[in-house]
Amino acid sequence: MELTINSVEQVKKRRIVWGLSVLLVIVFLFSFSAGRYPVSPGQVFWVLADRLLALDLGLPGALTTVVLEVRFPRILAAALAGAALAGAGAAYQGMFKNPLVSPDILGATMGAGFGAALAINCSASLMGIQLAAFAGGLTAVFLAYKISRMIRRESILVMVLGGIIIGTCFSAGIYLIKYLADPYDKMPAITFWLMGSLASVTGREAMLMAVPVAVGFVPLLLLRWRLNVLSLDDEEAQALGLNTSRMRPVVIACATLMTAAAVGTCGMIGWVGLVIPHMARFLVGHDYQVLLPASFLLGSIYLLLVDCLARVLFSVEIPLGVLTALLGAPFMVYLMMRLRGGWI
């Protein structure tokens, strides 16, 4: 009887994941209609059909440009960034056994922000900014890991403290770069970029962003059942045959790569990696076999909707980091109230 109940629950959870997949497609297509230039869903359909099937329908050039060259890159980037940050947050929360952990726990976000700010101050191209952000994020995590190794303790607490130290150092570096930057040119660009934005994302950048996100996503997806074991105490995990000392660096590397990809392309967008995994747990529970895919899908949906709000709320576009903070802070209060009883 218990086995039958568990089977029914698993079927329900899988249906929820499939439902989120359908919802993602709907929100993705709806996002083309959000903005100052009016575009109906029917026009979006015909523009996409014209490009994919080479129908040569003679559509207005302005309409084709807005749909394919302006909105499609930012919509794709929003979906990828939301999935990357939410998936990284879910992986980190399970690995560190802490529901208040977010993707910047090991300094990855601040490291990527420092790399991008340095590249902007040096007048690097957008490609250079992306690469610098990747390098900064990975360097921050590597330094945090080296600190834990130098102390000769592999406990999670030491690694987290190392991440906090490294993140603080990179944060100070960002402030220093802003202080030394040209106040009329570089400093506004750095400030605006750090608040998170998709306004200047091109199709090429969105496609390049997809590569590291996929490289981090695929291993986590294939090993998601091991995340269930990794979320246990180390003694229990090792008793079940999992080598935690080998598994943990793989999870950190994948999650950090996805975080650096999102920050390098879209800027520093907070709260997504903290809030979305908990929303996914409300829907499908704690089993990473369905929790991780649900977090990826829900993260994409969430950031697509936030990007739509950023484009239509006011006459000027609101930075994504501002909106995600305004939406995430109330949820954080609710989360802290729920955590009186422990892990939710």
PDB file of C-alpha atoms in Angstrom, residues 79-297:
ATOM      1  CA  ALA A  79      15.466  31.946 -19.457  1.00  0.00           C
ATOM      2  CA  LEU A  80      19.046  30.654 -19.297  1.00  0.00           C
ATOM      3  CA  ALA A  81      20.070  32.955 -16.419  1.00  0.00           C
ATOM      4  CA  GLY A  82      16.998  32.071 -14.369  1.00  0.00           C
ATOM      5  CA  ALA A  83      17.591  28.352 -14.877  1.00  0.00           C
ATOM      6  CA  ALA A  84      21.298  28.659 -14.069  1.00  0.00           C
ATOM      7  CA  LEU A  85      20.855  30.646 -10.854  1.00  0.00           C
ATOM      8  CA  ALA A  86      17.933  28.549  -9.590  1.00  0.00           C
ATOM      9  CA  GLY A  87      19.669  25.263 -10.402  1.00  0.00           C
ATOM     10  CA  ALA A  88      22.893  26.412  -8.760  1.00  0.00           C
ATOM     11  CA  GLY A  89      20.950  27.537  -5.680  1.00  0.00           C
ATOM     12  CA  ALA A  90      19.172  24.191  -5.375  1.00  0.00           C
ATOM     13  CA  ALA A  91      22.462  22.291  -5.705  1.00  0.00           C
ATOM     14  CA  TYR A  92      24.237  24.495  -3.160  1.00  0.00           C
ATOM     15  CA  GLN A  93      21.392  24.275  -0.636  1.00  0.00           C
ATOM     16  CA  GLY A  94      21.424  20.492  -0.757  1.00  0.00           C
ATOM     17  CA  MET A  95      25.193  20.175  -0.664  1.00  0.00           C
ATOM     18  CA  PHE A  96      25.661  22.653   2.200  1.00  0.00           C
ATOM     19  CA  LYS A  97      22.554  21.333   4.007  1.00  0.00           C
ATOM     20  CA  ASN A  98      21.393  24.912   4.525  1.00  0.00           C
ATOM     21  CA  PRO A  99      18.121  26.344   3.134  1.00  0.00           C
ATOM     22  CA  LEU A 100      19.467  29.913   3.288  1.00  0.00           C
ATOM     23  CA  VAL A 101      22.373  29.281   0.909  1.00  0.00           C
ATOM     24  CA  SER A 102      22.450  31.050  -2.471  1.00  0.00           C
ATOM     25  CA  PRO A 103      24.802  30.759  -5.485  1.00  0.00           C
ATOM     26  CA  ASP A 104      27.146  33.450  -4.168  1.00  0.00           C
ATOM     27  CA  ILE A 105      27.956  31.448  -1.013  1.00  0.00           C
ATOM     28  CA  LEU A 106      31.514  30.719  -2.208  1.00  0.00           C
ATOM     29  CA  GLY A 107      32.094  34.219  -3.573  1.00  0.00           C
ATOM     30  CA  ALA A 108      31.263  33.273  -7.175  1.00  0.00           C
ATOM     31  CA  THR A 109      28.896  36.212  -7.728  1.00  0.00           C
ATOM     32  CA  MET A 110      31.266  38.823  -6.297  1.00  0.00           C
ATOM     33  CA  GLY A 111      34.211  37.309  -8.145  1.00  0.00           C
ATOM     34  CA  ALA A 112      32.326  37.422 -11.430  1.00  0.00           C
ATOM     35  CA  GLY A 113      31.206  40.982 -10.695  1.00  0.00           C
ATOM     36  CA  PHE A 114      34.788  42.036  -9.994  1.00  0.00           C
ATOM     37  CA  GLY A 115      35.996  40.513 -13.259  1.00  0.00           C
ATOM     38  CA  ALA A 116      33.271  42.223 -15.239  1.00  0.00           C
ATOM     39  CA  ALA A 117      33.821  45.597 -13.543  1.00  0.00           C
ATOM     40  CA  LEU A 118      37.546  45.380 -14.272  1.00  0.00           C
ATOM     41  CA  ALA A 119      36.856  44.543 -17.923  1.00  0.00           C
ATOM     42  CA  ILE A 120      34.395  47.441 -18.277  1.00  0.00           C
ATOM     43  CA  ASN A 121      36.916  49.837 -16.740  1.00  0.00           C
ATOM     44  CA  CYS A 122      39.503  48.620 -19.280  1.00  0.00           C
ATOM     45  CA  SER A 123      37.067  49.264 -22.175  1.00  0.00           C
ATOM     46  CA  ALA A 124      36.859  45.576 -23.040  1.00  0.00           C
ATOM     47  CA  SER A 125      34.326  44.249 -25.525  1.00  0.00           C
ATOM     48  CA  LEU A 126      31.183  42.505 -24.372  1.00  0.00           C
ATOM     49  CA  MET A 127      32.890  39.208 -25.075  1.00  0.00           C
ATOM     50  CA  GLY A 128      35.804  40.299 -22.916  1.00  0.00           C
ATOM     51  CA  ILE A 129      33.424  41.233 -20.104  1.00  0.00           C
ATOM     52  CA  GLN A 130      31.887  37.763 -20.234  1.00  0.00           C
ATOM     53  CA  LEU A 131      35.256  36.020 -20.144  1.00  0.00           C
ATOM     54  CA  ALA A 132      36.482  38.233 -17.302  1.00  0.00           C
ATOM     55  CA  ALA A 133      33.332  37.444 -15.308  1.00  0.00           C
ATOM     56  CA  PHE A 134      33.846  33.715 -15.867  1.00  0.00           C
ATOM     57  CA  ALA A 135      37.461  33.974 -14.751  1.00  0.00           C
ATOM     58  CA  GLY A 136      36.565  36.047 -11.677  1.00  0.00           C
ATOM     59  CA  GLY A 137      33.832  33.679 -10.530  1.00  0.00           C
ATOM     60  CA  LEU A 138      35.947  30.562 -10.945  1.00  0.00           C
ATOM     61  CA  THR A 139      38.942  32.249  -9.271  1.00  0.00           C
ATOM     62  CA  ALA A 140      36.835  33.172  -6.240  1.00  0.00           C
ATOM     63  CA  VAL A 141      35.663  29.593  -5.746  1.00  0.00           C
ATOM     64  CA  PHE A 142      39.178  28.235  -6.278  1.00  0.00           C
ATOM     65  CA  LEU A 143      40.561  30.595  -3.612  1.00  0.00           C
ATOM     66  CA  ALA A 144      37.787  29.647  -1.179  1.00  0.00           C
ATOM     67  CA  TYR A 145      38.602  25.982  -1.736  1.00  0.00           C
ATOM     68  CA  LYS A 146      42.342  26.618  -1.265  1.00  0.00           C
ATOM     69  CA  ILE A 147      41.668  28.343   2.057  1.00  0.00           C
ATOM     70  CA  SER A 148      39.825  25.279   3.311  1.00  0.00           C
ATOM     71  CA  ARG A 149      42.705  23.063   2.132  1.00  0.00           C
ATOM     72  CA  MET A 150      45.368  25.238   3.777  1.00  0.00           C
ATOM     73  CA  ILE A 151      43.525  24.986   7.087  1.00  0.00           C
ATOM     74  CA  ARG A 152      43.618  21.227   6.457  1.00  0.00           C
ATOM     75  CA  ARG A 153      39.963  20.797   7.177  1.00  0.00           C
ATOM     76  CA  GLU A 154      37.397  19.849   4.559  1.00  0.00           C
ATOM     77  CA  SER A 155      34.355  20.734   6.581  1.00  0.00           C
ATOM     78  CA  ILE A 156      31.595  22.638   4.853  1.00  0.00           C
ATOM     79  CA  LEU A 157      31.735  25.407   7.468  1.00  0.00           C
ATOM     80  CA  VAL A 158      35.399  26.181   6.700  1.00  0.00           C
ATOM     81  CA  MET A 159      34.658  26.297   2.967  1.00  0.00           C
ATOM     82  CA  VAL A 160      31.701  28.628   3.491  1.00  0.00           C
ATOM     83  CA  LEU A 161      33.752  30.945   5.708  1.00  0.00           C
ATOM     84  CA  GLY A 162      36.445  30.958   3.042  1.00  0.00           C
ATOM     85  CA  GLY A 163      33.815  31.930   0.477  1.00  0.00           C
ATOM     86  CA  ILE A 164      32.613  34.783   2.676  1.00  0.00           C
ATOM     87  CA  ILE A 165      36.185  36.057   3.075  1.00  0.00           C
ATOM     88  CA  ILE A 166      36.906  35.879  -0.655  1.00  0.00           C
ATOM     89  CA  GLY A 167      33.537  37.434  -1.519  1.00  0.00           C
ATOM     90  CA  THR A 168      34.240  40.338   0.821  1.00  0.00           C
ATOM     91  CA  CYS A 169      37.646  40.904  -0.779  1.00  0.00           C
ATOM     92  CA  PHE A 170      36.183  40.915  -4.296  1.00  0.00           C
ATOM     93  CA  SER A 171      33.392  43.223  -3.135  1.00  0.00           C
ATOM     94  CA  ALA A 172      36.022  45.658  -1.863  1.00  0.00           C
ATOM     95  CA  GLY A 173      37.754  45.334  -5.237  1.00  0.00           C
ATOM     96  CA  ILE A 174      34.537  46.311  -7.016  1.00  0.00           C
ATOM     97  CA  TYR A 175      34.192  49.431  -4.850  1.00  0.00           C
ATOM     98  CA  LEU A 176      37.834  50.316  -5.545  1.00  0.00           C
ATOM     99  CA  ILE A 177      37.352  49.995  -9.308  1.00  0.00           C
ATOM    100  CA  LYS A 178      34.247  52.188  -9.151  1.00  0.00           C
ATOM    101  CA  TYR A 179      36.138  54.756  -7.082  1.00  0.00           C
ATOM    102  CA  LEU A 180      39.020  54.908  -9.586  1.00  0.00           C
ATOM    103  CA  ALA A 181      36.845  54.730 -12.712  1.00  0.00           C
ATOM    104  CA  ASP A 182      35.969  57.689 -14.902  1.00  0.00           C
ATOM    105  CA  PRO A 183      32.910  59.214 -13.165  1.00  0.00           C
ATOM    106  CA  TYR A 184      31.365  60.355 -16.461  1.00  0.00           C
ATOM    107  CA  ASP A 185      31.774  57.162 -18.489  1.00  0.00           C
ATOM    108  CA  LYS A 186      33.049  54.011 -16.808  1.00  0.00           C
ATOM    109  CA  MET A 187      31.505  54.333 -13.356  1.00  0.00           C
ATOM    110  CA  PRO A 188      27.882  54.677 -14.615  1.00  0.00           C
ATOM    111  CA  ALA A 189      28.428  51.695 -16.929  1.00  0.00           C
ATOM    112  CA  ILE A 190      29.815  49.566 -14.090  1.00  0.00           C
ATOM    113  CA  THR A 191      27.030  50.604 -11.712  1.00  0.00           C
ATOM    114  CA  PHE A 192      24.274  49.887 -14.230  1.00  0.00           C
ATOM    115  CA  TRP A 193      25.791  46.530 -15.192  1.00  0.00           C
ATOM    116  CA  LEU A 194      26.130  45.417 -11.575  1.00  0.00           C
ATOM    117  CA  MET A 195      22.413  46.059 -11.008  1.00  0.00           C
ATOM    118  CA  GLY A 196      21.565  43.446 -13.635  1.00  0.00           C
ATOM    119  CA  SER A 197      20.172  44.102 -17.086  1.00  0.00           C
ATOM    120  CA  LEU A 198      19.353  42.296 -20.325  1.00  0.00           C
ATOM    121  CA  ALA A 199      18.945  45.412 -22.458  1.00  0.00           C
ATOM    122  CA  SER A 200      22.228  45.050 -24.355  1.00  0.00           C
ATOM    123  CA  VAL A 201      22.366  41.257 -24.743  1.00  0.00           C
ATOM    124  CA  THR A 202      22.897  40.166 -28.356  1.00  0.00           C
ATOM    125  CA  GLY A 203      22.021  36.896 -30.009  1.00  0.00           C
ATOM    126  CA  ARG A 204      25.645  35.826 -30.106  1.00  0.00           C
ATOM    127  CA  GLU A 205      26.108  36.493 -26.389  1.00  0.00           C
ATOM    128  CA  ALA A 206      22.952  34.554 -25.518  1.00  0.00           C
ATOM    129  CA  MET A 207      24.166  31.584 -27.571  1.00  0.00           C
ATOM    130  CA  LEU A 208      27.611  31.729 -25.961  1.00  0.00           C
ATOM    131  CA  MET A 209      25.965  31.874 -22.544  1.00  0.00           C
ATOM    132  CA  ALA A 210      24.105  28.652 -23.347  1.00  0.00           C
ATOM    133  CA  VAL A 211      27.395  26.712 -23.600  1.00  0.00           C
ATOM    134  CA  PRO A 212      28.627  27.037 -19.969  1.00  0.00           C
ATOM    135  CA  VAL A 213      25.066  26.746 -18.671  1.00  0.00           C
ATOM    136  CA  ALA A 214      24.687  23.442 -20.533  1.00  0.00           C
ATOM    137  CA  VAL A 215      28.123  22.258 -19.370  1.00  0.00           C
ATOM    138  CA  GLY A 216      27.072  22.838 -15.757  1.00  0.00           C
ATOM    139  CA  PHE A 217      23.486  21.672 -16.187  1.00  0.00           C
ATOM    140  CA  VAL A 218      24.038  18.275 -17.803  1.00  0.00           C
ATOM    141  CA  PRO A 219      26.309  16.757 -15.095  1.00  0.00           C
ATOM    142  CA  LEU A 220      24.022  17.998 -12.323  1.00  0.00           C
ATOM    143  CA  LEU A 221      21.011  16.551 -14.097  1.00  0.00           C
ATOM    144  CA  LEU A 222      22.724  13.187 -14.584  1.00  0.00           C
ATOM    145  CA  LEU A 223      23.916  13.089 -10.963  1.00  0.00           C
ATOM    146  CA  ARG A 224      20.797  14.559  -9.367  1.00  0.00           C
ATOM    147  CA  TRP A 225      19.978  11.340  -7.525  1.00  0.00           C
ATOM    148  CA  ARG A 226      23.360  11.581  -5.787  1.00  0.00           C
ATOM    149  CA  LEU A 227      22.437  15.038  -4.512  1.00  0.00           C
ATOM    150  CA  ASN A 228      19.832  13.314  -2.348  1.00  0.00           C
ATOM    151  CA  VAL A 229      22.642  11.340  -0.710  1.00  0.00           C
ATOM    152  CA  LEU A 230      24.964  14.350  -0.558  1.00  0.00           C
ATOM    153  CA  SER A 231      22.340  16.281   1.408  1.00  0.00           C
ATOM    154  CA  LEU A 232      22.705  13.731   4.235  1.00  0.00           C
ATOM    155  CA  ASP A 233      25.454  13.798   6.853  1.00  0.00           C
ATOM    156  CA  ASP A 234      28.861  12.851   5.492  1.00  0.00           C
ATOM    157  CA  GLU A 235      28.952   9.652   7.549  1.00  0.00           C
ATOM    158  CA  GLU A 236      25.582   8.527   6.208  1.00  0.00           C
ATOM    159  CA  ALA A 237      26.508   9.465   2.633  1.00  0.00           C
ATOM    160  CA  GLN A 238      29.777   7.524   2.818  1.00  0.00           C
ATOM    161  CA  ALA A 239      27.966   4.566   4.380  1.00  0.00           C
ATOM    162  CA  LEU A 240      25.705   4.536   1.312  1.00  0.00           C
ATOM    163  CA  GLY A 241      28.767   4.368  -0.940  1.00  0.00           C
ATOM    164  CA  LEU A 242      29.087   8.015  -2.039  1.00  0.00           C
ATOM    165  CA  ASN A 243      32.567   9.539  -2.070  1.00  0.00           C
ATOM    166  CA  THR A 244      31.697  13.022  -0.799  1.00  0.00           C
ATOM    167  CA  SER A 245      35.249  14.351  -1.249  1.00  0.00           C
ATOM    168  CA  ARG A 246      34.943  13.696  -5.001  1.00  0.00           C
ATOM    169  CA  MET A 247      31.287  14.521  -5.481  1.00  0.00           C
ATOM    170  CA  ARG A 248      31.352  17.881  -3.721  1.00  0.00           C
ATOM    171  CA  PRO A 249      33.942  19.522  -6.059  1.00  0.00           C
ATOM    172  CA  VAL A 250      31.929  18.366  -9.091  1.00  0.00           C
ATOM    173  CA  VAL A 251      28.758  20.001  -7.752  1.00  0.00           C
ATOM    174  CA  ILE A 252      30.657  23.183  -6.822  1.00  0.00           C
ATOM    175  CA  ALA A 253      32.296  23.402 -10.254  1.00  0.00           C
ATOM    176  CA  CYS A 254      29.008  22.926 -12.131  1.00  0.00           C
ATOM    177  CA  ALA A 255      27.049  25.350  -9.958  1.00  0.00           C
ATOM    178  CA  THR A 256      29.815  27.956 -10.097  1.00  0.00           C
ATOM    179  CA  LEU A 257      30.111  27.690 -13.871  1.00  0.00           C
ATOM    180  CA  MET A 258      26.389  28.319 -14.300  1.00  0.00           C
ATOM    181  CA  THR A 259      26.485  31.226 -11.840  1.00  0.00           C
ATOM    182  CA  ALA A 260      29.458  32.830 -13.598  1.00  0.00           C
ATOM    183  CA  ALA A 261      27.718  32.429 -16.966  1.00  0.00           C
ATOM    184  CA  ALA A 262      24.607  34.212 -15.691  1.00  0.00           C
ATOM    185  CA  VAL A 263      26.531  37.018 -13.990  1.00  0.00           C
ATOM    186  CA  GLY A 264      28.896  37.448 -16.930  1.00  0.00           C
ATOM    187  CA  THR A 265      26.016  38.007 -19.339  1.00  0.00           C
ATOM    188  CA  CYS A 266      23.261  39.616 -17.280  1.00  0.00           C
ATOM    189  CA  GLY A 267      25.014  41.241 -14.331  1.00  0.00           C
ATOM    190  CA  MET A 268      24.444  40.548 -10.640  1.00  0.00           C
ATOM    191  CA  ILE A 269      20.845  39.355 -10.228  1.00  0.00           C
ATOM    192  CA  GLY A 270      20.215  38.390  -6.636  1.00  0.00           C
ATOM    193  CA  TRP A 271      17.613  36.312  -4.782  1.00  0.00           C
ATOM    194  CA  VAL A 272      16.791  33.970  -7.688  1.00  0.00           C
ATOM    195  CA  GLY A 273      19.046  31.208  -6.409  1.00  0.00           C
ATOM    196  CA  LEU A 274      17.620  31.567  -2.891  1.00  0.00           C
ATOM    197  CA  VAL A 275      13.900  31.965  -3.557  1.00  0.00           C
ATOM    198  CA  ILE A 276      13.191  29.671  -6.511  1.00  0.00           C
ATOM    199  CA  PRO A 277      14.517  26.372  -5.053  1.00  0.00           C
ATOM    200  CA  HIS A 278      12.138  26.817  -2.094  1.00  0.00           C
ATOM    201  CA  MET A 279       9.229  27.476  -4.430  1.00  0.00           C
ATOM    202  CA  ALA A 280      10.160  24.278  -6.252  1.00  0.00           C
ATOM    203  CA  ARG A 281      10.183  22.382  -2.945  1.00  0.00           C
ATOM    204  CA  PHE A 282       6.659  23.588  -2.244  1.00  0.00           C
ATOM    205  CA  LEU A 283       5.585  22.024  -5.537  1.00  0.00           C
ATOM    206  CA  VAL A 284       7.557  18.762  -5.770  1.00  0.00           C
ATOM    207  CA  GLY A 285       9.201  18.156  -2.399  1.00  0.00           C
ATOM    208  CA  HIS A 286      12.840  17.457  -1.558  1.00  0.00           C
ATOM    209  CA  ASP A 287      13.677  14.661  -4.009  1.00  0.00           C
ATOM    210  CA  TYR A 288      16.378  16.026  -6.321  1.00  0.00           C
ATOM    211  CA  GLN A 289      15.258  13.683  -9.087  1.00  0.00           C
ATOM    212  CA  VAL A 290      12.368  16.104  -9.661  1.00  0.00           C
ATOM    213  CA  LEU A 291      13.480  19.088  -7.553  1.00  0.00           C
ATOM    214  CA  LEU A 292      16.426  19.986  -9.776  1.00  0.00           C
ATOM    215  CA  PRO A 293      14.469  19.981 -13.082  1.00  0.00           C
ATOM    216  CA  ALA A 294      11.631  21.864 -11.372  1.00  0.00           C
ATOM    217  CA  SER A 295      14.109  24.494 -10.106  1.00  0.00           C
ATOM    218  CA  PHE A 296      15.555  24.976 -13.592  1.00  0.00           C
ATOM    219  CA  LEU A 297      12.113  25.388 -15.161  1.00  0.00           C
TER     220      LEU A 297
END
